[in-house]
Coordinates of C-alpha atoms in Angstrom, one line a residue:
X1 CA 0.0 0.0 0.0
X2 CA 1.2 3.5 -0.8
X3 CA 1.0 5.5 2.4
X4 CA 1.5 9.3 3.0
X5 CA 2.7 9.9 6.6
X6 CA 2.4 13.3 8.3
X7 CA 5.9 13.8 9.6
X8 CA 5.8 16.6 12.2
X9 CA 9.4 16.6 13.5
X10 CA 8.4 14.8 16.6
X11 CA 9.2 11.3 17.9
X12 CA 5.6 9.9 17.4
X13 CA 5.3 10.5 13.7
X14 CA 8.9 9.5 13.1
X15 CA 8.2 6.0 14.7
X16 CA 4.9 5.8 12.8
X17 CA 6.8 6.2 9.5
X18 CA 9.4 3.6 10.5
X19 CA 6.7 1.1 11.5
X20 CA 4.8 1.5 8.3
X21 CA 8.0 1.0 6.2
X22 CA 8.9 -2.1 8.3
X23 CA 5.5 -3.5 7.5
X24 CA 6.3 -3.3 3.8
X25 CA 4.3 -0.3 2.8
X26 CA 5.5 2.1 0.1
X27 CA 6.0 5.1 2.4
X28 CA 6.5 8.8 1.7
X29 CA 6.2 11.7 4.2
X30 CA 4.7 15.1 4.3
X31 CA 5.7 18.0 6.5
X32 CA 2.8 20.5 6.9
X33 CA 3.7 24.1 7.0
X34 CA 0.7 25.7 8.7
X35 CA 1.9 29.0 10.2
X36 CA 3.7 32.0 8.9
X37 CA 4.0 34.8 11.4
X38 CA 5.0 37.5 8.9
X39 CA 2.2 36.6 6.5
X40 CA -0.4 36.5 9.3
X41 CA 0.9 39.9 10.6
X42 CA 0.3 41.3 7.2
X43 CA -3.3 40.0 7.2
X44 CA -3.9 41.8 10.5
X45 CA -1.9 44.9 9.8
X46 CA -0.1 44.0 13.1
X47 CA 3.7 44.5 13.0
X48 CA 4.3 43.8 16.7
X49 CA 4.9 40.0 16.3
X50 CA 8.4 39.9 14.8
X51 CA 9.5 36.3 15.4
X52 CA 7.8 33.1 14.3
X53 CA 6.2 31.8 17.5
X54 CA 6.0 28.3 16.1
X55 CA 9.5 26.8 15.6
X56 CA 8.6 25.3 12.3
X57 CA 12.0 25.4 10.7
X58 CA 13.5 23.4 13.6
X59 CA 10.7 20.9 13.3
X60 CA 11.2 20.7 9.5
X61 CA 14.9 20.0 9.9
X62 CA 14.2 17.3 12.5
X63 CA 11.6 15.8 10.1
X64 CA 14.1 16.0 7.2
X65 CA 16.8 14.3 9.3
X66 CA 14.4 11.4 10.1
X67 CA 13.2 11.0 6.5
X68 CA 16.8 10.9 5.3
X69 CA 17.8 8.3 8.0
X70 CA 14.8 6.1 7.1
X71 CA 15.4 6.7 3.4
X72 CA 12.0 8.2 2.8
X73 CA 11.0 11.0 0.5
X74 CA 9.8 14.1 2.3
X75 CA 7.2 16.5 0.8
X76 CA 7.0 20.0 2.3
X77 CA 3.3 21.0 1.9
X78 CA 2.1 24.6 2.5
X79 CA -1.3 25.0 4.2
X80 CA -0.7 28.5 5.7
X81 CA -3.8 30.1 4.2
X82 CA -6.1 27.1 5.0
X83 CA -4.9 27.1 8.6
X84 CA -5.4 30.8 8.9
X85 CA -9.0 30.7 7.5
X86 CA -10.3 27.5 9.0
X87 CA -8.3 27.2 12.3
X88 CA -6.8 30.4 13.5
X89 CA -9.6 32.8 12.6
X90 CA -12.2 30.5 14.0
X91 CA -10.1 30.2 17.2
X92 CA -10.0 34.0 17.6
X93 CA -13.7 34.6 16.7
X94 CA -14.9 31.9 19.2
X95 CA -12.6 33.3 21.9
X96 CA -14.1 36.7 21.4
X97 CA -17.5 35.1 22.1
X98 CA -16.3 33.9 25.4
X99 CA -15.8 30.3 24.2
X100 CA -12.8 28.1 25.0
X101 CA -12.2 26.5 21.5
X102 CA -9.8 23.7 20.8
X103 CA -7.6 24.5 17.8
X104 CA -6.1 21.0 17.7
X105 CA -9.6 19.6 16.8
X106 CA -10.0 22.2 14.1
X107 CA -6.6 21.4 12.7
X108 CA -7.4 17.7 12.5
X109 CA -10.7 18.5 10.8
X110 CA -9.6 21.1 8.3
X111 CA -5.9 20.4 7.8
X112 CA -4.7 16.9 8.5
X113 CA -7.9 15.1 7.4
X114 CA -9.0 17.5 4.7
X115 CA -6.3 19.6 3.0
X116 CA -3.5 17.1 3.7
X117 CA -5.7 14.1 3.0
X118 CA -6.8 15.6 -0.3
X119 CA -3.2 16.3 -1.2
X120 CA -2.3 12.6 -0.5
X121 CA -5.2 11.2 -2.6
X122 CA -4.5 13.5 -5.5
X123 CA -0.8 12.4 -5.5
X124 CA -1.7 8.8 -5.8
X125 CA -1.5 7.6 -2.2
X126 CA -3.8 4.9 -0.9
X127 CA -3.9 6.0 2.7
X128 CA -2.8 8.7 5.1
X129 CA -1.1 8.0 8.4
X130 CA -0.2 10.1 11.5
X131 CA 1.4 9.6 14.8
X132 CA -1.8 9.9 16.8
X133 CA -2.5 7.5 19.6
X134 CA -5.7 5.9 18.2
X135 CA -6.9 2.9 16.3
X136 CA -9.0 2.2 13.2
X137 CA -10.7 -1.1 13.3
X138 CA -13.3 -3.0 11.4
X139 CA -16.2 -3.9 13.7
X140 CA -19.3 -5.7 12.4
X141 CA -18.3 -4.8 8.8
X142 CA -17.9 -1.0 9.6
X143 CA -14.7 1.0 10.0
X144 CA -14.6 2.5 13.5
X145 CA -12.3 4.9 15.4
X146 CA -11.2 3.3 18.7
X147 CA -9.2 4.4 21.7
X148 CA -5.5 3.6 21.8
X149 CA -4.1 0.8 23.9
X150 CA -2.2 3.5 25.9
X151 CA -5.3 5.1 27.6
X152 CA -3.1 7.8 29.1
X153 CA -2.0 9.0 25.6
X154 CA -5.3 8.2 23.7
X155 CA -6.0 11.1 21.3
X156 CA -9.4 10.1 19.9
X157 CA -10.8 13.2 21.7
X158 CA -8.9 15.4 19.2
X159 CA -9.9 13.2 16.2
X160 CA -13.7 13.4 16.7
X161 CA -14.2 15.9 13.9
X162 CA -12.4 13.9 11.2
X163 CA -14.7 13.1 8.3
X164 CA -16.2 9.6 8.6
X165 CA -15.3 8.8 5.0
X166 CA -11.6 9.3 5.7
X167 CA -11.4 6.5 8.3
X168 CA -11.2 3.7 5.7
X169 CA -8.1 5.4 4.3
X170 CA -6.4 6.3 7.6
X171 CA -3.7 4.5 9.5
X172 CA -2.6 5.1 13.1
X173 CA 0.4 2.8 13.5
X174 CA 0.9 3.8 17.2
X175 CA -2.5 2.7 18.3
X176 CA -1.2 -0.6 19.8
X177 CA 1.9 0.9 21.4
X178 CA 2.6 2.5 24.8
X179 CA 4.4 5.8 24.7
X180 CA 7.5 4.3 26.4
X181 CA 7.6 1.7 23.7
X182 CA 7.6 4.4 21.1
X183 CA 10.5 6.2 22.8
X184 CA 12.4 2.9 23.1
X185 CA 12.0 2.2 19.3
X186 CA 13.3 5.7 18.5
X187 CA 16.3 5.2 20.7
X188 CA 17.0 1.7 19.2
X189 CA 17.0 3.4 15.8
X190 CA 19.2 6.2 17.2
X191 CA 16.8 8.7 15.6
X192 CA 18.2 12.3 16.2
X193 CA 14.9 13.3 17.9
X194 CA 14.5 10.2 20.0
X195 CA 14.4 12.1 23.2
X196 CA 12.9 15.3 21.9
X197 CA 10.3 16.8 24.3
X198 CA 6.7 16.3 23.2
X199 CA 5.0 19.4 21.9
X200 CA 2.4 20.9 24.2
X201 CA 0.0 23.8 23.9
X202 CA -1.0 25.5 20.6
X203 CA 1.4 25.6 17.7
X204 CA 0.9 29.3 16.8
X205 CA 1.4 30.4 20.4
X206 CA 4.6 28.3 20.9
X207 CA 6.5 29.2 24.0
X208 CA 4.7 32.5 24.6
X209 CA 2.2 33.1 27.4
X210 CA -1.3 32.3 26.1
X211 CA -2.9 35.5 27.2
X212 CA 0.0 37.7 26.1
X213 CA -0.1 36.2 22.6
X214 CA -3.9 36.7 22.3
X215 CA -3.6 40.3 23.3
X216 CA -2.0 40.9 19.9
X217 CA -5.3 39.9 18.3
X218 CA -8.0 40.7 20.9
X219 CA -7.8 44.0 22.8
X220 CA -7.0 43.8 26.5
X221 CA -10.0 45.0 28.5
X222 CA -9.6 44.8 32.3
X223 CA -12.5 44.3 34.6
X224 CA -13.7 43.1 37.9
X225 CA -13.4 39.6 39.3
X226 CA -16.4 39.0 41.5
X227 CA -17.1 36.5 44.2
X228 CA -20.2 34.8 43.0
X229 CA -21.5 34.3 46.5
X230 CA -20.7 37.5 48.3
X231 CA -20.8 39.7 45.2
X232 CA -17.6 41.3 46.4
X233 CA -14.9 42.4 44.0
X234 CA -11.8 40.3 44.8
X235 CA -9.5 41.2 41.9
X236 CA -9.0 42.4 38.3
X237 CA -9.0 40.3 35.2
X238 CA -7.4 41.0 31.8
X239 CA -10.4 40.3 29.6
X240 CA -13.1 37.7 30.4
X241 CA -12.6 35.8 27.1
X242 CA -9.1 34.8 28.2
X243 CA -10.3 32.6 31.1
X244 CA -12.0 29.3 31.1
X245 CA -14.6 27.7 33.3
X246 CA -13.0 25.8 36.2
X247 CA -9.7 27.7 35.8
X248 CA -7.7 28.0 39.0
X249 CA -4.2 29.2 38.0
X250 CA -3.4 32.7 36.7
X251 CA -6.3 34.6 38.5
X252 CA -4.0 36.8 40.5
X253 CA -6.4 37.2 43.4
X254 CA -3.8 38.1 46.0
X255 CA -5.6 39.6 48.9
X256 CA -8.4 37.1 49.4
X257 CA -7.8 33.6 50.6
X258 CA -8.5 30.9 48.1
X259 CA -8.3 28.7 46.1
X260 CA -10.6 30.4 43.6
X261 CA -12.1 28.9 40.5
X262 CA -13.8 30.6 37.5
X263 CA -17.5 29.7 37.5
X264 CA -18.9 32.2 35.0
X265 CA -18.4 35.1 32.6
X266 CA -20.4 38.2 31.7
X267 CA -19.1 39.5 28.4
X268 CA -21.6 42.4 28.3
X269 CA -20.5 43.8 31.7
X270 CA -16.9 42.5 31.4
X271 CA -17.1 40.7 34.7
X272 CA -15.5 37.4 35.7
X273 CA -17.2 35.3 38.4
X274 CA -15.3 33.1 40.8
X275 CA -16.2 30.8 43.6
X276 CA -14.3 29.0 46.4
X277 CA -13.5 25.3 46.1
X278 CA -13.5 23.0 43.0
X279 CA -16.9 21.6 44.2
X280 CA -18.7 25.0 44.0
X281 CA -22.3 24.3 43.0
X282 CA -22.2 26.9 40.2
X283 CA -19.5 24.8 38.4
X284 CA -21.9 21.9 38.0
X285 CA -24.4 21.3 35.1
X286 CA -26.7 18.4 34.2
X287 CA -27.1 19.0 30.4
X288 CA -25.4 20.5 27.5
X289 CA -26.1 21.1 23.8
X290 CA -23.7 20.3 21.0
X291 CA -23.5 21.9 17.6
X292 CA -21.0 21.3 14.8
X293 CA -22.0 17.7 15.2
X294 CA -19.9 15.0 13.5
X295 CA -21.0 11.3 13.8
X296 CA -18.5 8.5 13.1
X297 CA -21.3 5.8 13.3
X298 CA -24.5 5.5 11.4
X299 CA -26.8 6.3 14.3
X300 CA -26.5 8.3 17.5
X301 CA -26.7 6.0 20.5
X302 CA -29.2 7.0 23.2
X303 CA -26.9 5.8 26.0
X304 CA -23.1 6.2 25.9
X305 CA -20.3 7.9 27.7
X306 CA -18.8 11.3 27.1
X307 CA -15.6 13.3 27.7
X308 CA -16.1 17.0 28.0
X309 CA -12.4 17.7 28.0
X310 CA -9.2 15.8 27.2
X311 CA -8.1 13.2 29.7
X312 CA -11.3 13.6 31.6
X313 CA -12.9 10.4 32.9
X314 CA -15.8 8.9 30.9
X315 CA -19.1 10.2 32.1
X316 CA -22.4 8.2 31.6
X317 CA -24.8 10.3 29.5
X318 CA -27.9 10.0 27.4
X319 CA -28.2 11.7 24.0
X320 CA -30.9 13.0 21.7
X321 CA -30.8 14.6 18.3
X322 CA -32.8 17.7 17.9
X323 CA -32.7 20.0 14.9
X324 CA -29.2 19.0 14.0
X325 CA -27.9 19.4 17.5
X326 CA -27.2 16.8 20.2
X327 CA -28.7 17.3 23.7
X328 CA -26.5 15.5 26.2
X329 CA -27.9 14.7 29.7
X330 CA -26.0 13.7 32.8
X331 CA -28.2 13.8 35.9
X332 CA -25.3 12.9 38.1
X333 CA -23.9 16.4 37.2
X334 CA -20.4 17.2 35.9
X335 CA -18.2 20.1 36.8
X336 CA -16.8 22.7 34.4
X337 CA -18.5 21.7 31.2
X338 CA -17.4 24.6 29.0
X339 CA -18.7 26.5 26.1
X340 CA -16.5 26.0 23.0
X341 CA -15.0 22.8 24.2
X342 CA -15.7 19.5 22.5
X343 CA -18.0 16.7 24.0
X344 CA -16.8 13.4 22.6
X345 CA -19.0 10.4 22.8
X346 CA -18.0 6.7 23.3
X347 CA -19.5 3.3 23.5
X348 CA -16.8 1.4 25.4
X349 CA -13.6 2.1 23.4
X350 CA -15.4 3.1 20.2
X351 CA -15.6 6.9 19.4
X352 CA -19.1 7.4 18.0
X353 CA -18.7 11.2 17.4
X354 CA -19.4 14.4 19.2
X355 CA -19.7 18.2 18.8
X356 CA -18.9 21.6 20.1
X357 CA -20.6 22.6 23.4
X358 CA -22.8 25.6 22.5
X359 CA -25.0 25.7 25.7
X360 CA -24.6 24.4 29.2
X361 CA -27.7 23.9 31.4
X362 CA -28.7 23.1 34.9
X363 CA -32.3 22.1 35.7
X364 CA -33.4 23.4 32.3
X365 CA -31.8 26.8 32.6
X366 CA -28.6 28.1 30.8
X367 CA -26.1 27.9 33.6
X368 CA -24.0 31.0 32.8
X369 CA -27.2 33.1 32.5
X370 CA -28.4 31.8 35.9
X371 CA -25.1 32.8 37.4
X372 CA -25.3 36.3 35.9
X373 CA -28.8 36.7 37.3
X374 CA -27.6 35.5 40.7
X375 CA -24.9 38.1 40.9
X376 CA -27.1 40.9 39.7
X377 CA -29.9 40.3 42.1

């Protein structure tokens, strides 16, 4: 089989390429260039970002070194404009709405399993492969996306928006491996990046502080941080859109004993609401609504489990389709279900799909609206 491997410059994709070649596939690799700081600054008319915040050239040289060592051809493919339009602009627009969007999910949907996938098929490849920890398996005659053997590294959460039709032409060679096994293989091969640190965070932010980076694109507007119970002002924030529900770190509430947790936002009045303890009742909801729905099975199950954020435990839920959206119910209540994040649905280890959280409710009322009313009374 002729396979096109996304080679990122990291250890996972490098080992994935090696394993596929070892299995006898005809392998070539593609390095995706998704970010160009100078070009994006031109789009914005913003000259303040001088350096490229994503060290792509270093990653490219690492990818090239691996490809050369494995004697594989490396394509350098440019998706800067696609990434800007479909990932970054969406990320900024949704952040302005007070959402907490996940750009990795958008990147998998629009870049890796759309633009990159199309490039591969148009160039005569039979399948695309990446270094994600996930599995594709035939179950009852249907191709399904399954969790990885290494549950601690499982990345099906980030793959939930990949088009269903791409599954049959997608390979995840690391699905049956533990992370330490992948490192061991890289060291046995003496790959130059065998002990390279895993990338974390968001590519276009790189090593910068998240909020400082976003201030280049979203104006800084300071406002009050309010104790949701006493209605007392306990601090000042740097813009409510930069904080996420359940957040504890980075609140800078210095003169009031904590720990404090973000429980709500009011974009209209530019107020951030906090409560004491991670079990504060205003953090808990019993229902949410999903839009941008993507199903990886033929029919939405009524009963399944859900993750409302990466590495969260599976929560038992019931689901119902309504006017193109999914209503997810969990009467046991779950903390910090957050607008803009993804709810990913599972039956056992099979990912059945999911969608973006567009409303969070408690006892039939929008939770954030109820918190705002509580503070204003």
